[in-house]
PDB file of C-alpha atoms in Angstrom:
ATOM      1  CA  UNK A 149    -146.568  32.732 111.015  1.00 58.00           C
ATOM      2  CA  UNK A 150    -143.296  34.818 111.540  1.00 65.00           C
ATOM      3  CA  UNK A 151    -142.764  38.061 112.697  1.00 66.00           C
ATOM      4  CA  UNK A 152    -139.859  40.462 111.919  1.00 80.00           C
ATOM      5  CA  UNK A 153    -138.321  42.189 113.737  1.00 86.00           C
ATOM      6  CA  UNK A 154    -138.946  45.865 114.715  1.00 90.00           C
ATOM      7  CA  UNK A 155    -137.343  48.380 117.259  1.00 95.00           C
ATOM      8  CA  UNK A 156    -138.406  48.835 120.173  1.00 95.00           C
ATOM      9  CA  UNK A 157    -140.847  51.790 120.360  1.00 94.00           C
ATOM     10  CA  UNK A 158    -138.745  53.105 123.099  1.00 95.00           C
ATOM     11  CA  UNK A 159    -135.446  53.451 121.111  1.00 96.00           C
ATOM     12  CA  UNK A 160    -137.658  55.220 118.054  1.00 96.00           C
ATOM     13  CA  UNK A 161    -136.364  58.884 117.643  1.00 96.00           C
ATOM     14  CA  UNK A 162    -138.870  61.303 116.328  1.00 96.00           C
ATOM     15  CA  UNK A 163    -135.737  62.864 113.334  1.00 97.00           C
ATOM     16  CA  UNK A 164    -136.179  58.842 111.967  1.00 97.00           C
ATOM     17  CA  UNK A 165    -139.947  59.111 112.269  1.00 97.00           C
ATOM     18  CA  UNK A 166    -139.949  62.472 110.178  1.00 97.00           C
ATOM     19  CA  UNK A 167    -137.601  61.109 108.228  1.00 97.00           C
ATOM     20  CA  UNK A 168    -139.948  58.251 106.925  1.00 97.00           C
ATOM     21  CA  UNK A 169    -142.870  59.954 106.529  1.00 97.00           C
ATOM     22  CA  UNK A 170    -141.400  63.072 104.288  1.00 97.00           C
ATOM     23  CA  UNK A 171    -141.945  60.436 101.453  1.00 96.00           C
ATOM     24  CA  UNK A 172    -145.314  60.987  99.792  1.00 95.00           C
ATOM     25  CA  UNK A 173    -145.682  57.116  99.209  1.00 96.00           C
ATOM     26  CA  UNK A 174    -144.294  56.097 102.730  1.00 96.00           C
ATOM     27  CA  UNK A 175    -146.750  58.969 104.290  1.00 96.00           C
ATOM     28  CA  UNK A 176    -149.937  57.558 101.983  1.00 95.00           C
ATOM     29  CA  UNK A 177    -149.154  54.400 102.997  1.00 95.00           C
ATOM     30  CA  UNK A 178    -149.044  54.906 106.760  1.00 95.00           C
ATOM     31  CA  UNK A 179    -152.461  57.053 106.276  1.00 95.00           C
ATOM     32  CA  UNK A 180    -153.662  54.191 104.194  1.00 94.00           C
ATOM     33  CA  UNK A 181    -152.561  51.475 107.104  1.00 94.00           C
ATOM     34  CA  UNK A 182    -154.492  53.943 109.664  1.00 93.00           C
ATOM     35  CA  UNK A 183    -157.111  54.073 107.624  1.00 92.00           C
ATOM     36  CA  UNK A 184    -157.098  49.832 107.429  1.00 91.00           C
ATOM     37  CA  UNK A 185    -156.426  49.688 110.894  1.00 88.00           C
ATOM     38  CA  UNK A 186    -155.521  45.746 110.962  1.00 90.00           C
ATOM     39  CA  UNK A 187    -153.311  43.480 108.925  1.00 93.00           C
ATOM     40  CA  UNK A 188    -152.877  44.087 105.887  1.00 91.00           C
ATOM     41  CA  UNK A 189    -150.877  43.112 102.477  1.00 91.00           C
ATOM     42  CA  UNK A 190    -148.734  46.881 101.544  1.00 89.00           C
ATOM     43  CA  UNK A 191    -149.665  46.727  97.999  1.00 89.00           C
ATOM     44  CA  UNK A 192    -153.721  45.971  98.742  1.00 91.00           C
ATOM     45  CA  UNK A 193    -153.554  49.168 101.347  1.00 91.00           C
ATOM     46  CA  UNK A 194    -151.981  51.211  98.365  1.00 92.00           C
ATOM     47  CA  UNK A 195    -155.115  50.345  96.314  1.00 90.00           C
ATOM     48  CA  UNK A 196    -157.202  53.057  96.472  1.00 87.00           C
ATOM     49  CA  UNK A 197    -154.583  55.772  96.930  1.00 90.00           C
ATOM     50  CA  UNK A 198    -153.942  55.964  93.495  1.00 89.00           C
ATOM     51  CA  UNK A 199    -150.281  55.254  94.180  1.00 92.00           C
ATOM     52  CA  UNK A 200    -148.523  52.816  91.829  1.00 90.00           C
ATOM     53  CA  UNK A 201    -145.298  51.711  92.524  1.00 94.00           C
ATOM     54  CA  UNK A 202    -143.329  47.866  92.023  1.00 93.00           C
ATOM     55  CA  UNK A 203    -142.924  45.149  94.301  1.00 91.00           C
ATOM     56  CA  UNK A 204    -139.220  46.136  95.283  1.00 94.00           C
ATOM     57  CA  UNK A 205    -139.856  49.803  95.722  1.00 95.00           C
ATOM     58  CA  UNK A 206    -143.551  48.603  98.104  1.00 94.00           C
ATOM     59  CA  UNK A 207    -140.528  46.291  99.987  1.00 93.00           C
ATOM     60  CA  UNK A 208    -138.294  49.152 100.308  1.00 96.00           C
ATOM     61  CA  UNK A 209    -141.400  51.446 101.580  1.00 96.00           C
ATOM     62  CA  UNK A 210    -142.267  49.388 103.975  1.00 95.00           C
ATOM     63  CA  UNK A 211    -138.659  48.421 105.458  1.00 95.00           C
ATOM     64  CA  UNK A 212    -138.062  51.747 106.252  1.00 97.00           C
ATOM     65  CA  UNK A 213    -141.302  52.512 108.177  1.00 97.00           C
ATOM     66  CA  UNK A 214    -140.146  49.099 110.167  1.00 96.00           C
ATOM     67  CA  UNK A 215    -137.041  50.270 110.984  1.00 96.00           C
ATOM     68  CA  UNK A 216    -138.752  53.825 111.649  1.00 97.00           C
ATOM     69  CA  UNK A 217    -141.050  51.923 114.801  1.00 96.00           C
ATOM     70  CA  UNK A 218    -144.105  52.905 112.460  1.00 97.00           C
ATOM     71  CA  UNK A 219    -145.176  49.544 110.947  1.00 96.00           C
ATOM     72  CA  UNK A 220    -144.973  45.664 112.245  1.00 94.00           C
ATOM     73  CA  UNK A 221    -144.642  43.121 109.643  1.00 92.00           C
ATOM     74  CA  UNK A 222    -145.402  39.667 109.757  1.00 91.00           C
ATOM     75  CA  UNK A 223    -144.644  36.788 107.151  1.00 89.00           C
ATOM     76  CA  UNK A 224    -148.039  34.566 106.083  1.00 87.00           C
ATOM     77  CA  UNK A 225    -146.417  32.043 103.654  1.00 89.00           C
ATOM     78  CA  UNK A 226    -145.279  34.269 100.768  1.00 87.00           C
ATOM     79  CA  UNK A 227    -147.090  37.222 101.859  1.00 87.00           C
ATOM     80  CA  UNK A 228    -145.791  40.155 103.974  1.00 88.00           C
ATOM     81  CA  UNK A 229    -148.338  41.440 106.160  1.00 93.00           C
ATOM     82  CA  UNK A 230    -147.595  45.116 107.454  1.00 94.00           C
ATOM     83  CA  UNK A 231    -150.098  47.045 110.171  1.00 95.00           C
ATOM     84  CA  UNK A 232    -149.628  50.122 111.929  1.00 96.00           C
ATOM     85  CA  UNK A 233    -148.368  49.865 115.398  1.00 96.00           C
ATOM     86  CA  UNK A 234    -150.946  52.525 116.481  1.00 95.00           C
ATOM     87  CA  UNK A 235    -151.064  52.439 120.374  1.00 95.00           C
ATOM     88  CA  UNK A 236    -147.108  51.845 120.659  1.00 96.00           C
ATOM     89  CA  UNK A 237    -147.051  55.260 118.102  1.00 96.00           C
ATOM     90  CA  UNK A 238    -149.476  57.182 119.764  1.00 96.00           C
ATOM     91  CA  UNK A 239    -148.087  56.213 123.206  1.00 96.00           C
ATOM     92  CA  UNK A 240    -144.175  57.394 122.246  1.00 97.00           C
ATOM     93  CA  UNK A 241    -145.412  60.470 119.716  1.00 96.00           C
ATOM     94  CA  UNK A 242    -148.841  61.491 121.516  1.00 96.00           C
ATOM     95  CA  UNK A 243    -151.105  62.944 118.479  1.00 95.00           C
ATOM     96  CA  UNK A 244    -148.630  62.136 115.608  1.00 95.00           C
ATOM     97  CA  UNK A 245    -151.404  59.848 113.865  1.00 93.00           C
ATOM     98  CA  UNK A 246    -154.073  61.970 114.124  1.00 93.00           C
ATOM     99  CA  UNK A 247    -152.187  65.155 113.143  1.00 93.00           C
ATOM    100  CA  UNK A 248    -151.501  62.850 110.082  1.00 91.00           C
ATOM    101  CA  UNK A 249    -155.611  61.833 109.909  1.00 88.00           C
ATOM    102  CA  UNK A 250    -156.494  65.541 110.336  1.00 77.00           C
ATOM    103  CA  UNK A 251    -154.051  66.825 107.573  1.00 64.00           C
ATOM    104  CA  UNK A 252    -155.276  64.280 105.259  1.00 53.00           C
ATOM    105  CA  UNK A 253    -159.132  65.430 106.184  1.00 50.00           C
ATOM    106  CA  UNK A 254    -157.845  69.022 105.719  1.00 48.00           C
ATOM    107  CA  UNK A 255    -156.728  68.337 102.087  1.00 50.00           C
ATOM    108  CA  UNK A 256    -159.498  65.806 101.184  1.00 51.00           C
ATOM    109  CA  UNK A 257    -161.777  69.052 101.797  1.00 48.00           C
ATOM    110  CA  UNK A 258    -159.592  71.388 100.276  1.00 48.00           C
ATOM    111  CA  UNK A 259    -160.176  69.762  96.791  1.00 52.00           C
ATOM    112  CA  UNK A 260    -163.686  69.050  96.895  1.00 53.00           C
ATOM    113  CA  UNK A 261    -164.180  73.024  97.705  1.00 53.00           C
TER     114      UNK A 261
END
């Protein structure tokens, strides 16, 4: 198996981080990577969020929360398998994740009120 290549968590800037996540599909799919919390195929993580979108514009998604420090990918024969680089996140942008989780709790409840 092959892994691409990511930054360095180090050299991730929190205006690129921001700037990733102020998509609604790249932010559901980051909550629904949390959420998976190990490897996982993009498009089987979007599953349940009700999010459709094609293969190019899932490959697009995910290459800029790569080159954001959010996600890791690694190649399994023709799949791309993405997970959430929690502890190297949580370590550079303490509580980013779970300000994300608690958001996402926050609206969950909101609805069902």
């Amino acid at each position: 198996m092959t892994e691409v290549i990511e930054p360095a968590i180090e050299t991730v800037t929190i205006d690129v981080v921001l700037s990733a996540l102020a998509d609604p599909v790249r932010l559901t799919l980051v909550r629904a990577l949390d959420a998976a919390g190990d490897w996982t195929c993009g498009s089987d993580a979007l599953r349940d969020t009700g999010v459709t979108i094609g293969k190019s514009t899932l490959s697009h998604h995910i290459k800029v929360l790569r080159h954001a420090g959010l996600i890791r990918t690694r190649v399994d024969g023709i799949r791309r398998l993405v997970t959430l680089r929690h502890d190297e996140v949580e370590q550079r942008f303490p509580g980013l994740l779970a300000m994300l989780r608690d958001r996402d709790t926050a609206r969950a409840s909101a609805s069902t009120a």
